[in-house]
Coordinates of C-alpha atoms in Angstrom, one line a residue:
M1104 CA 6.8 -57.6 -98.3
I1105 CA 9.0 -60.4 -97.3
A1106 CA 11.1 -60.2 -94.1
K1107 CA 14.0 -62.8 -94.1
T1108 CA 15.3 -64.1 -90.8
M1109 CA 17.2 -67.4 -89.3
A1110 CA 15.5 -70.6 -88.8
E1111 CA 13.2 -71.0 -85.5
L1112 CA 13.0 -67.2 -85.1
E1113 CA 9.8 -66.9 -87.6
D1114 CA 7.7 -66.7 -84.7
V1115 CA 9.2 -64.0 -82.8
L1116 CA 9.5 -62.0 -86.1
A1117 CA 6.0 -62.3 -86.7
E1118 CA 4.9 -60.9 -83.6
E1119 CA 7.5 -57.8 -84.1
L1120 CA 5.9 -57.2 -87.4
I1121 CA 2.2 -57.7 -86.1
A1122 CA 3.1 -55.2 -83.0
L1123 CA 4.3 -52.6 -85.8
G1124 CA 1.0 -52.8 -87.6
A1125 CA 1.8 -55.3 -90.4
D1126 CA -1.3 -57.0 -92.0
N1127 CA -1.8 -60.3 -93.5
V1128 CA 1.1 -61.9 -91.6
E1129 CA 2.5 -65.3 -92.8
I1130 CA 5.2 -67.4 -91.3
G1131 CA 7.2 -69.4 -93.8
T1132 CA 10.5 -71.1 -93.7
R1133 CA 13.3 -68.5 -92.3
M1134 CA 11.0 -65.6 -93.3
V1135 CA 7.7 -64.0 -92.8
S1136 CA 5.5 -62.4 -95.5
F1137 CA 3.2 -59.2 -94.7
T1138 CA 1.6 -56.4 -96.2
G1139 CA 1.9 -52.7 -95.5
N1140 CA 2.5 -49.3 -96.6
K1141 CA 6.3 -47.5 -96.9
A1142 CA 6.0 -46.3 -93.5
L1143 CA 5.7 -50.0 -92.4
M1144 CA 8.7 -51.0 -94.5
Y1145 CA 10.7 -48.1 -93.0
K1146 CA 9.6 -49.1 -89.4
A1147 CA 10.5 -52.7 -90.1
N1148 CA 14.0 -52.0 -91.1
L1149 CA 14.3 -49.9 -88.0
H1150 CA 12.7 -51.6 -85.1
C1151 CA 12.9 -55.4 -86.1
R1152 CA 15.1 -57.2 -84.1
T1153 CA 15.1 -60.6 -85.4
A1154 CA 15.1 -59.8 -89.1
L1155 CA 18.0 -60.1 -91.5
R1156 CA 16.7 -58.2 -94.1
I1157 CA 13.2 -56.8 -95.7
L1158 CA 12.5 -57.3 -99.4
K1159 CA 9.8 -55.6 -101.7
P1160 CA 8.9 -58.1 -104.5
I1161 CA 8.2 -56.5 -107.9
Y1162 CA 8.0 -59.2 -110.0
H1163 CA 6.6 -62.9 -110.1
F1164 CA 7.2 -65.5 -112.9
K1165 CA 7.9 -69.0 -113.9
A1166 CA 11.1 -70.3 -115.7
E1167 CA 12.6 -73.8 -116.5
N1168 CA 16.3 -72.3 -117.4
A1169 CA 18.3 -69.5 -117.3
D1170 CA 17.4 -68.6 -120.5
E1171 CA 13.7 -68.3 -119.5
V1172 CA 14.6 -66.1 -116.7
Y1173 CA 16.6 -63.8 -118.7
E1174 CA 13.7 -63.2 -121.0
A1175 CA 11.4 -62.9 -118.3
V1176 CA 13.7 -60.4 -116.4
K1177 CA 13.9 -58.1 -119.7
Q1178 CA 10.1 -57.7 -119.7
V1179 CA 10.5 -55.3 -116.5
N1180 CA 10.4 -51.6 -117.1
W1181 CA 13.7 -51.1 -115.3
E1182 CA 13.5 -47.6 -115.3
D1183 CA 11.1 -47.4 -112.6
Y1184 CA 13.9 -48.7 -110.5
L1185 CA 17.3 -47.9 -111.6
S1186 CA 19.1 -45.2 -113.6
L1187 CA 22.0 -45.0 -115.7
G1188 CA 23.8 -43.3 -113.1
D1189 CA 23.2 -46.0 -110.2
T1190 CA 24.9 -48.8 -109.4
F1191 CA 23.6 -52.3 -108.7
S1192 CA 24.1 -56.0 -107.7
I1193 CA 22.0 -59.0 -107.6
D1194 CA 21.9 -61.3 -104.6
A1195 CA 20.3 -65.1 -105.7
V1196 CA 18.7 -67.5 -103.5
V1197 CA 18.2 -71.1 -105.2
F1198 CA 16.2 -74.0 -104.1
S1199 CA 15.6 -75.8 -107.0
H1200 CA 16.3 -79.2 -108.7
I1201 CA 16.2 -77.0 -112.2
F1202 CA 18.8 -74.3 -111.1
N1203 CA 21.8 -75.6 -109.3
H1204 CA 24.2 -72.7 -109.3
S1205 CA 22.8 -69.3 -107.8
K1206 CA 25.6 -67.1 -109.1
F1207 CA 25.0 -68.3 -112.4
V1208 CA 21.1 -67.1 -112.2
A1209 CA 22.7 -63.9 -110.8
Y1210 CA 24.6 -63.3 -113.7
R1211 CA 22.0 -64.1 -116.3
V1212 CA 19.6 -61.2 -114.3
K1213 CA 22.6 -58.8 -114.3
D1214 CA 22.7 -59.5 -118.2
A1215 CA 19.1 -59.0 -118.5
I1216 CA 19.2 -55.6 -116.9
S1217 CA 22.2 -54.1 -118.5
D1218 CA 21.0 -55.5 -122.0
W1219 CA 17.6 -53.8 -121.7
F1220 CA 19.5 -50.2 -120.8
T1221 CA 22.0 -50.9 -123.7
E1222 CA 19.2 -51.7 -126.3
K1223 CA 17.3 -48.7 -125.1
Y1224 CA 20.2 -46.0 -124.7
D1225 CA 23.6 -47.7 -125.5
K1226 CA 24.6 -47.3 -122.2
R1227 CA 24.3 -49.7 -119.0
P1228 CA 24.4 -49.1 -115.7
S1229 CA 27.3 -50.7 -113.7
V1230 CA 27.5 -53.5 -111.3
S1231 CA 29.1 -52.8 -107.8
L1232 CA 29.6 -55.4 -105.3
T1233 CA 30.6 -53.3 -102.2
N1234 CA 28.6 -50.5 -102.0
P1235 CA 25.9 -50.5 -104.7
D1236 CA 22.9 -48.3 -104.9
I1237 CA 20.3 -50.8 -105.5
V1238 CA 20.1 -54.1 -104.4
F1239 CA 18.1 -56.9 -106.0
N1240 CA 17.0 -60.2 -104.9
I1241 CA 16.0 -63.1 -107.3
H1242 CA 14.6 -66.1 -105.3
I1243 CA 13.8 -69.3 -107.1
S1244 CA 11.7 -72.2 -105.7
H1245 CA 11.8 -75.1 -108.1
N1246 CA 10.5 -73.2 -111.0
K1247 CA 8.6 -70.1 -109.2
C1248 CA 11.1 -67.0 -109.5
T1249 CA 10.5 -63.9 -107.4
L1250 CA 12.3 -60.6 -108.0
S1251 CA 12.7 -58.3 -105.4
L1252 CA 14.1 -54.8 -104.0
D1253 CA 16.2 -55.0 -101.1
S1254 CA 15.3 -52.4 -98.8
S1255 CA 17.9 -53.4 -96.2
G1256 CA 21.2 -53.3 -97.9
E1257 CA 23.9 -54.4 -95.4
S1258 CA 22.4 -57.5 -93.3
L1259 CA 20.4 -56.1 -90.3
H1260 CA 22.2 -57.8 -88.0
K1261 CA 25.0 -55.6 -88.4
R1262 CA 23.3 -53.1 -86.1
G1263 CA 26.3 -50.6 -86.3
Y1264 CA 27.5 -50.6 -82.4
R1265 CA 29.9 -53.3 -82.6
V1266 CA 33.7 -52.0 -82.8
A1267 CA 34.9 -55.0 -81.4
Q1268 CA 34.6 -58.8 -81.5
T1269 CA 35.6 -61.9 -79.5
E1270 CA 36.9 -65.0 -81.3
A1271 CA 33.4 -66.4 -81.7
P1272 CA 30.7 -63.8 -81.2
L1273 CA 27.2 -64.3 -81.1
S1274 CA 24.9 -63.1 -83.8
E1275 CA 22.6 -60.0 -82.9
V1276 CA 19.8 -61.5 -84.3
L1277 CA 20.3 -64.8 -82.5
A1278 CA 21.0 -62.9 -79.2
A1279 CA 17.8 -60.8 -79.7
G1280 CA 15.9 -63.9 -80.4
M1281 CA 16.8 -65.7 -77.5
I1282 CA 16.1 -62.9 -75.3
L1283 CA 12.5 -62.4 -77.0
K1284 CA 11.8 -66.2 -76.3
S1285 CA 12.5 -66.0 -72.7
G1286 CA 10.1 -63.4 -72.4
W1287 CA 12.2 -60.8 -70.7
R1288 CA 11.4 -57.1 -71.5
G1289 CA 13.2 -55.2 -68.6
E1290 CA 10.6 -56.2 -65.8
C1291 CA 13.7 -57.8 -63.5
A1292 CA 17.5 -58.1 -63.4
F1293 CA 19.2 -59.4 -66.5
V1294 CA 22.5 -61.6 -65.8
D1295 CA 24.9 -63.0 -68.4
P1296 CA 27.9 -64.4 -66.2
M1297 CA 29.7 -65.4 -69.5
C1298 CA 29.4 -62.2 -71.8
G1299 CA 31.9 -62.5 -73.9
S1300 CA 31.9 -59.3 -76.4
G1301 CA 28.4 -58.2 -74.7
T1302 CA 26.2 -58.9 -77.3
L1303 CA 23.3 -60.5 -75.1
L1304 CA 24.0 -57.4 -72.8
I1305 CA 23.7 -54.7 -75.5
E1306 CA 20.8 -56.6 -77.0
A1307 CA 18.7 -56.7 -73.5
A1308 CA 19.5 -53.1 -72.8
M1309 CA 18.0 -52.1 -76.1
I1310 CA 14.8 -54.2 -75.7
A1311 CA 14.6 -52.9 -72.0
L1312 CA 15.2 -49.2 -72.9
G1313 CA 13.0 -49.6 -76.1
I1314 CA 15.8 -48.3 -78.4
P1315 CA 15.2 -49.4 -82.3
P1316 CA 18.2 -51.9 -83.2
G1317 CA 18.8 -50.0 -86.5
I1318 CA 18.9 -46.7 -84.7
H1319 CA 23.1 -46.8 -85.0
R1320 CA 23.1 -47.9 -88.9
Q1321 CA 24.4 -45.4 -91.3
H1322 CA 22.2 -46.1 -94.0
F1323 CA 19.4 -48.3 -95.5
A1324 CA 19.0 -49.3 -99.0
F1325 CA 15.9 -47.7 -99.5
E1326 CA 17.5 -44.3 -98.6
K1327 CA 18.6 -44.3 -102.5
W1328 CA 15.4 -45.5 -103.9
K1329 CA 13.6 -43.1 -106.4
D1330 CA 10.5 -43.1 -104.2
F1331 CA 12.2 -42.3 -101.1
D1332 CA 10.5 -39.9 -98.8
E1333 CA 13.1 -38.6 -96.6
E1334 CA 10.5 -36.7 -94.3
L1335 CA 8.4 -39.6 -93.6
F1336 CA 11.7 -41.8 -92.4
S1337 CA 13.0 -38.6 -90.4
T1338 CA 9.8 -38.6 -88.7
I1339 CA 10.0 -42.4 -87.9
Y1340 CA 13.5 -42.4 -87.0
N1341 CA 13.1 -39.6 -84.4
D1342 CA 10.3 -41.0 -82.7
D1343 CA 10.8 -41.9 -79.3
S1344 CA 7.4 -42.7 -78.2
G1345 CA 8.5 -46.5 -77.6
A1346 CA 11.3 -45.2 -75.0
R1347 CA 11.0 -47.0 -71.7
E1348 CA 12.8 -46.5 -68.5
L1349 CA 15.0 -49.1 -67.1
K1350 CA 14.5 -50.1 -63.6
H1351 CA 16.8 -53.0 -63.0
R1352 CA 20.3 -53.5 -63.7
I1353 CA 21.9 -55.6 -66.3
I1354 CA 24.9 -57.4 -65.4
G1355 CA 27.7 -59.2 -67.2
S1356 CA 30.8 -61.1 -66.6
D1357 CA 33.4 -63.0 -68.0
I1358 CA 36.4 -65.0 -67.0
S1359 CA 38.8 -63.2 -69.7
P1360 CA 40.0 -59.8 -69.3
Q1361 CA 40.2 -59.3 -72.9
A1362 CA 36.7 -60.2 -73.3
I1363 CA 35.6 -57.3 -70.8
A1364 CA 37.4 -55.1 -72.8
I1365 CA 36.1 -55.5 -75.9
A1366 CA 32.4 -55.7 -74.1
E1367 CA 33.2 -52.4 -72.8
K1368 CA 34.0 -50.9 -76.0
N1369 CA 30.9 -51.9 -77.8
I1370 CA 28.9 -51.0 -74.7
K1371 CA 30.3 -47.7 -75.0
N1372 CA 29.6 -47.2 -78.6
A1373 CA 26.1 -48.4 -78.4
G1374 CA 25.5 -45.3 -75.6
L1375 CA 24.5 -48.0 -72.9
K1376 CA 27.6 -47.6 -70.4
K1377 CA 25.4 -46.3 -67.4
H1378 CA 22.9 -49.4 -67.8
I1379 CA 25.3 -52.1 -67.8
D1380 CA 27.3 -53.5 -65.1
L1381 CA 30.9 -55.3 -66.3
S1382 CA 33.5 -57.1 -64.2
V1383 CA 36.3 -59.8 -64.7
K1384 CA 34.8 -62.8 -63.1
S1385 CA 34.4 -66.6 -63.5
F1386 CA 31.0 -68.3 -63.3
Q1387 CA 32.6 -70.3 -60.6
Q1388 CA 33.3 -67.3 -58.3
Y1389 CA 29.4 -66.3 -58.2
N1390 CA 29.0 -67.1 -54.3
E1391 CA 25.8 -64.9 -54.3
A1392 CA 23.6 -63.8 -56.6
P1393 CA 23.7 -60.1 -58.0
A1394 CA 19.9 -59.7 -57.3
S1395 CA 17.2 -61.1 -55.4
G1396 CA 15.8 -62.8 -58.6
G1397 CA 15.7 -62.2 -62.5
V1398 CA 16.8 -63.8 -65.5
L1399 CA 20.1 -65.3 -66.4
I1400 CA 21.0 -66.1 -70.2
T1401 CA 24.3 -67.1 -71.7
N1402 CA 26.2 -68.7 -74.0
P1403 CA 28.6 -71.1 -73.1
P1404 CA 31.6 -72.7 -74.9
Y1405 CA 30.4 -75.7 -76.8
G1406 CA 33.8 -77.8 -76.8
E1407 CA 35.1 -76.5 -80.2
R1408 CA 38.6 -76.1 -78.4
L1409 CA 37.7 -78.0 -75.0
K1410 CA 38.5 -81.6 -74.3
V1411 CA 35.3 -83.6 -73.6
E1412 CA 36.2 -84.1 -69.8
E1413 CA 36.8 -80.2 -69.4
L1414 CA 33.4 -79.5 -71.0
E1415 CA 31.5 -81.4 -68.8
E1416 CA 33.1 -80.1 -66.0
L1417 CA 32.2 -76.7 -66.8
Y1418 CA 28.8 -77.6 -67.7
A1419 CA 28.4 -79.4 -64.3
M1420 CA 29.8 -76.2 -62.6
I1421 CA 27.1 -74.3 -64.2
G1422 CA 24.4 -76.6 -63.0
E1423 CA 26.1 -76.1 -59.3
R1424 CA 26.3 -72.6 -59.4
L1425 CA 23.0 -72.2 -61.0
K1426 CA 21.1 -74.4 -58.0
H1427 CA 23.0 -73.1 -55.0
V1428 CA 23.5 -69.0 -56.1
F1429 CA 20.8 -68.2 -58.5
T1430 CA 17.8 -69.4 -56.4
G1431 CA 15.0 -67.5 -57.4
F1432 CA 16.3 -66.8 -61.2
T1433 CA 14.9 -68.4 -64.4
A1434 CA 18.1 -69.5 -66.4
Y1435 CA 18.5 -70.0 -70.3
I1436 CA 21.5 -71.7 -71.6
L1437 CA 22.1 -72.2 -75.4
S1438 CA 24.4 -75.4 -76.4
Y1439 CA 24.5 -78.1 -78.9
R1440 CA 25.8 -80.9 -77.4
K1441 CA 23.0 -83.1 -75.3
E1442 CA 26.1 -84.5 -73.1
S1443 CA 26.5 -80.9 -71.9
F1444 CA 23.1 -80.4 -71.0
D1445 CA 23.1 -83.7 -69.3
A1446 CA 26.1 -82.6 -67.1
I1447 CA 24.2 -79.4 -65.8
G1448 CA 22.0 -81.9 -64.1
L1449 CA 18.8 -79.8 -63.7
K1450 CA 15.4 -80.3 -64.9
H1451 CA 14.4 -78.0 -67.7
N1452 CA 11.2 -76.4 -68.0
R1453 CA 11.0 -75.8 -72.0
R1454 CA 13.5 -76.2 -75.0
F1455 CA 13.9 -73.8 -77.9
F1456 CA 15.6 -75.5 -81.1
L1457 CA 17.5 -72.6 -82.5
Y1458 CA 20.7 -72.3 -84.9
N1459 CA 24.2 -70.7 -84.2
G1460 CA 25.4 -70.4 -87.6
A1461 CA 25.3 -74.1 -89.0
L1462 CA 25.4 -75.6 -85.6
E1463 CA 21.7 -77.2 -84.2
C1464 CA 21.6 -75.7 -81.1
E1465 CA 19.1 -75.8 -78.3
M1466 CA 18.3 -73.4 -75.8
R1467 CA 16.8 -74.8 -72.0
E1468 CA 14.8 -73.1 -69.7
Y1469 CA 15.6 -74.0 -66.1
E1470 CA 13.7 -72.6 -63.0
I1471 CA 16.0 -72.2 -60.3
F1472 CA 14.3 -72.8 -56.6
S1473 CA 15.5 -74.3 -53.3
G1474 CA 14.5 -77.7 -52.7
K1475 CA 12.7 -80.2 -54.8
R1476 CA 10.6 -79.2 -57.8
R1477 CA 7.5 -81.5 -56.0
E1478 CA 7.5 -79.0 -53.1
H1479 CA 6.9 -75.9 -55.7
P1480 CA 3.6 -76.7 -57.3
R1481 CA 2.9 -74.5 -60.6
S1482 CA 0.7 -71.9 -60.0
N1483 CA -2.4 -70.4 -62.4
A1484 CA 0.0 -67.9 -63.5
D1485 CA 2.4 -70.5 -64.7
S1486 CA -0.8 -72.2 -66.2
D1487 CA -1.4 -69.1 -68.0
K1488 CA 2.3 -68.7 -69.4
R1489 CA 2.2 -72.6 -70.9
R1490 CA -0.8 -71.7 -72.6
R1491 CA 0.7 -68.8 -74.3
N1492 CA 3.4 -70.6 -75.4
E1493 CA 1.5 -73.3 -77.2
Y1494 CA 2.3 -71.9 -80.6
L1495 CA 5.8 -71.8 -79.7
A1496 CA 6.0 -75.3 -78.4
E1497 CA 4.2 -76.6 -81.8
R1498 CA 7.0 -75.3 -83.8
N1499 CA 9.5 -76.8 -81.5
S1500 CA 7.7 -79.9 -81.8
R1501 CA 7.8 -80.0 -85.7
E1502 CA 11.5 -79.0 -85.6
G1503 CA 12.4 -81.5 -82.8
Y1504 CA 10.9 -84.4 -84.7
R1505 CA 12.8 -83.8 -87.7
R1506 CA 16.1 -83.6 -86.0
S1507 CA 15.3 -86.7 -84.1
K1508 CA 14.4 -88.5 -87.2
R1509 CA 17.5 -87.2 -89.1
D1510 CA 19.8 -88.3 -86.3
E1511 CA 17.9 -91.9 -86.2
Q1512 CA 18.5 -92.5 -89.9
A1513 CA 22.3 -91.5 -89.2
E1514 CA 22.6 -94.0 -86.4
D1515 CA 20.8 -96.6 -88.7
D1516 CA 23.4 -95.9 -91.6
A1517 CA 26.2 -96.0 -89.3
S1518 CA 25.2 -99.4 -87.6
R1519 CA 25.1 -100.9 -91.3
G1520 CA 28.5 -99.7 -92.1
G1521 CA 27.5 -96.5 -93.9
S1522 CA 28.5 -92.8 -93.4
S1523 CA 26.6 -91.1 -90.4
R1524 CA 27.1 -88.0 -91.9
L1525 CA 23.9 -86.3 -93.7
P1526 CA 24.3 -83.4 -96.2
G1527 CA 24.7 -80.1 -94.4
R1528 CA 24.6 -81.7 -90.9
R1529 CA 27.3 -81.9 -88.5
V1530 CA 27.2 -85.4 -86.9
D1531 CA 29.5 -86.6 -84.5
T1532 CA 28.2 -90.3 -83.2
E1533 CA 31.3 -90.6 -80.9
S1534 CA 31.0 -87.4 -78.9
R1535 CA 27.0 -87.3 -79.2
P1536 CA 25.7 -91.0 -79.0
G1537 CA 21.9 -91.3 -79.0
R1538 CA 21.2 -88.0 -79.4
R1539 CA 17.6 -87.5 -79.5
F1540 CA 15.3 -83.9 -79.6
D1541 CA 11.8 -84.2 -78.5
A1542 CA 9.2 -81.7 -77.8
G1543 CA 9.2 -79.4 -74.5
N1544 CA 9.3 -81.7 -71.3
R1545 CA 8.4 -84.9 -73.2
P1546 CA 10.7 -87.9 -72.5
A1547 CA 13.7 -88.3 -74.7
G1548 CA 13.9 -91.1 -77.4
R1549 CA 10.5 -90.3 -78.7
S1550 CA 8.8 -88.6 -81.6
F1551 CA 6.2 -86.3 -82.0
D1552 CA 3.6 -85.3 -84.3
G1553 CA 1.8 -81.7 -83.1
E1554 CA 0.1 -82.5 -80.0
K1555 CA -0.3 -86.3 -80.5
K1556 CA 3.0 -88.8 -79.3
F1557 CA 3.7 -92.2 -80.6
P1558 CA 6.4 -94.6 -79.7
R1559 CA 9.1 -94.0 -82.6
R1560 CA 9.6 -96.7 -85.0
S1561 CA 6.6 -98.8 -83.5
Y1562 CA 4.6 -101.0 -85.8
D1563 CA 1.1 -101.2 -84.2
A1564 CA -0.9 -100.5 -81.3
E1565 CA 0.8 -102.8 -78.9
N1566 CA 4.3 -101.5 -79.5
T1567 CA 5.8 -104.6 -80.4
S1568 CA 9.6 -104.7 -81.4
H1569 CA 10.5 -102.2 -83.8
R1570 CA 14.1 -103.3 -84.0
R1571 CA 13.8 -107.0 -85.3
S1572 CA 11.3 -109.4 -87.0
F1573 CA 11.3 -113.2 -86.8
D1574 CA 10.8 -115.6 -89.6
A1575 CA 9.0 -119.3 -89.2
E1576 CA 11.8 -120.9 -87.7
G1577 CA 12.2 -118.4 -84.9
K1578 CA 15.3 -116.7 -86.4
S1579 CA 16.1 -113.1 -86.6
V1580 CA 16.2 -111.6 -89.8
K1581 CA 16.8 -107.8 -90.6
R1582 CA 13.7 -105.3 -91.4
S1583 CA 14.1 -102.7 -94.1
F1584 CA 11.6 -99.8 -94.3
D1585 CA 11.0 -97.5 -97.2
A1586 CA 10.1 -93.8 -97.6
A1587 CA 6.3 -94.4 -96.5
H1588 CA 7.4 -96.6 -93.5
K1589 CA 5.8 -99.8 -94.9
P1590 CA 7.9 -103.2 -94.8
A1591 CA 9.7 -103.7 -97.9
K1592 CA 10.5 -107.4 -97.0
R1593 CA 7.7 -110.0 -96.1
S1594 CA 6.8 -111.4 -92.8
F1595 CA 5.0 -114.4 -91.4
G1596 CA 2.1 -114.7 -89.4
E1597 CA 0.5 -118.0 -87.6
S1598 CA -0.3 -119.6 -90.7
N1599 CA 3.3 -119.4 -92.0
Q1600 CA 2.3 -117.8 -95.0
P1601 CA 3.6 -114.9 -96.7
R1602 CA 1.4 -111.8 -96.8
D1603 CA 1.7 -109.0 -99.4
F1604 CA 1.7 -105.5 -97.7
K1605 CA 1.5 -103.9 -101.0
K1606 CA -2.0 -105.2 -101.5
K1607 CA -3.1 -103.3 -98.2
D1608 CA -4.6 -100.0 -98.4
Y1609 CA -2.9 -97.3 -96.6
S1610 CA -4.8 -94.4 -97.8
G1611 CA -6.6 -92.2 -95.5
K1612 CA -5.3 -93.8 -92.4
G1613 CA -3.6 -90.5 -91.0
D1614 CA -1.0 -88.0 -91.9
A1615 CA 2.7 -89.1 -92.6
P1616 CA 4.9 -89.9 -91.1
F1617 CA 2.6 -92.3 -89.1
A1618 CA 0.2 -93.2 -92.3
G1619 CA 1.1 -96.9 -92.2
R1620 CA -0.2 -97.0 -88.8
R1621 CA -3.8 -98.7 -88.9
K1622 CA -6.3 -99.3 -86.3
G1623 CA -9.0 -101.8 -85.9
G1624 CA -9.2 -105.1 -84.0
N1625 CA -8.4 -107.6 -87.0
E1626 CA -6.0 -105.6 -89.0
K1627 CA -4.0 -105.0 -85.7
K1628 CA -3.6 -108.8 -85.0
E1629 CA -2.5 -109.1 -88.6
L1630 CA 0.2 -106.5 -87.9
T1631 CA 1.5 -107.8 -85.0
L1632 CA 4.6 -109.7 -85.2
R1633 CA 5.3 -112.2 -83.0
R1634 CA 8.0 -115.1 -82.5
P1635 CA 6.3 -118.1 -83.3
R1636 CA 6.6 -121.5 -81.2
K1637 CA 8.6 -124.5 -82.1
K1638 CA 6.8 -127.3 -82.1
N1639 CA 7.6 -130.4 -80.4
E1640 CA 8.8 -133.0 -82.6

């Protein structure tokens, strides 16, 4: 089976599936594959907090065009999954240079299924886009096609408890992912001082109490399958063995009375009113912490409707309140502007790269204590916690490296007079100059490869100038680089003779993006670019 999720939540989803008893768990991009029986599929839909949908593949094939997709789909015995009285729909996801229109692929799959029934019965099942009985998913990666049954139906982020929402609500899946990444499971107080419609509060209460996130949903798609086991699902649905007692309060507040009114409706509909305390209160009005210690997680405004000056003042106030009021707490702030984090003015412990819709965001962890950091040495428990997060740090390192290289390319394009906007990326070079992402606590402005760190865009071990090179007369010339980071132009050494870099052997010298970096005495000297001295006439 395949569990779909949001980018950078794959590791959390994998942990959830393993806890449910899944086998052969493998992490992919925005998905986790696993194996299990029918009971596990029911559990995954009901219990996975960071899954968007659970797919059951039924047919794998290769195709080079839409006609081949049509012919391959017609080979399936569709009576095993569909009857004439059922309605169905097709969901297509395409990542391919061959197929560039997902709706056309969905259209051809629908034709193949309809024609299969028409040729056999002179009738065909109807297509329904609103509430189909059976949902099929066709996924194409280049020429590899996977046809699956969608066991979830509506996206699993639609829990069923939300009856109203504020202007920019946080996705339930992202909210649950933020809480699970923080490590909070109800062992201390939970605070969201900018709670909006209450999504973080509700997800936190459900995690602490052990309430399945799908308990409020009206139905799942697998309930209409031919092999649906109603007794088995009823047993899983009514199993309360995972229920826990909430010993600490969950506290939420917001400056907007309208937001608190909406949050109250959602919390009441989720049946959690007695576990969550709400109040109309701004972050700035917190003069004392609501508990002696705990976890604070919040999603402040990003500046879409605020001026830059107001935004910096807001985040500066957040940092000031955290430092002087929430001593003993661990705070997690989600945002997407580097300047916003800078305005907080606190040293972060960890960074989590996330996506809020199309926005590439970060959630930063701040350990709030009195005095200076050096006065609080890390304990053995802290070391154990860091070791447990090694895999997460590796994923964040790769994502941070990817973002930093893309932003670097955008800046280079802008400096050459080209557009700094990249496909699928919101780039605002005026409001976010010099934006850099790195792994964990490592210095900004560097890129990382796994556990090793290398100087960004440097060319040799001595870290010579990576911005400019010089010709024989000492004049600055502009260098350009190809995809393999090899010099596209010639440079000159002490002999004042051109060297042909293309003849050098770059194979076997390490993985990309540092394949061009070489080691060794003589070669290192050759690659060191120095400004030649002018000879006296």
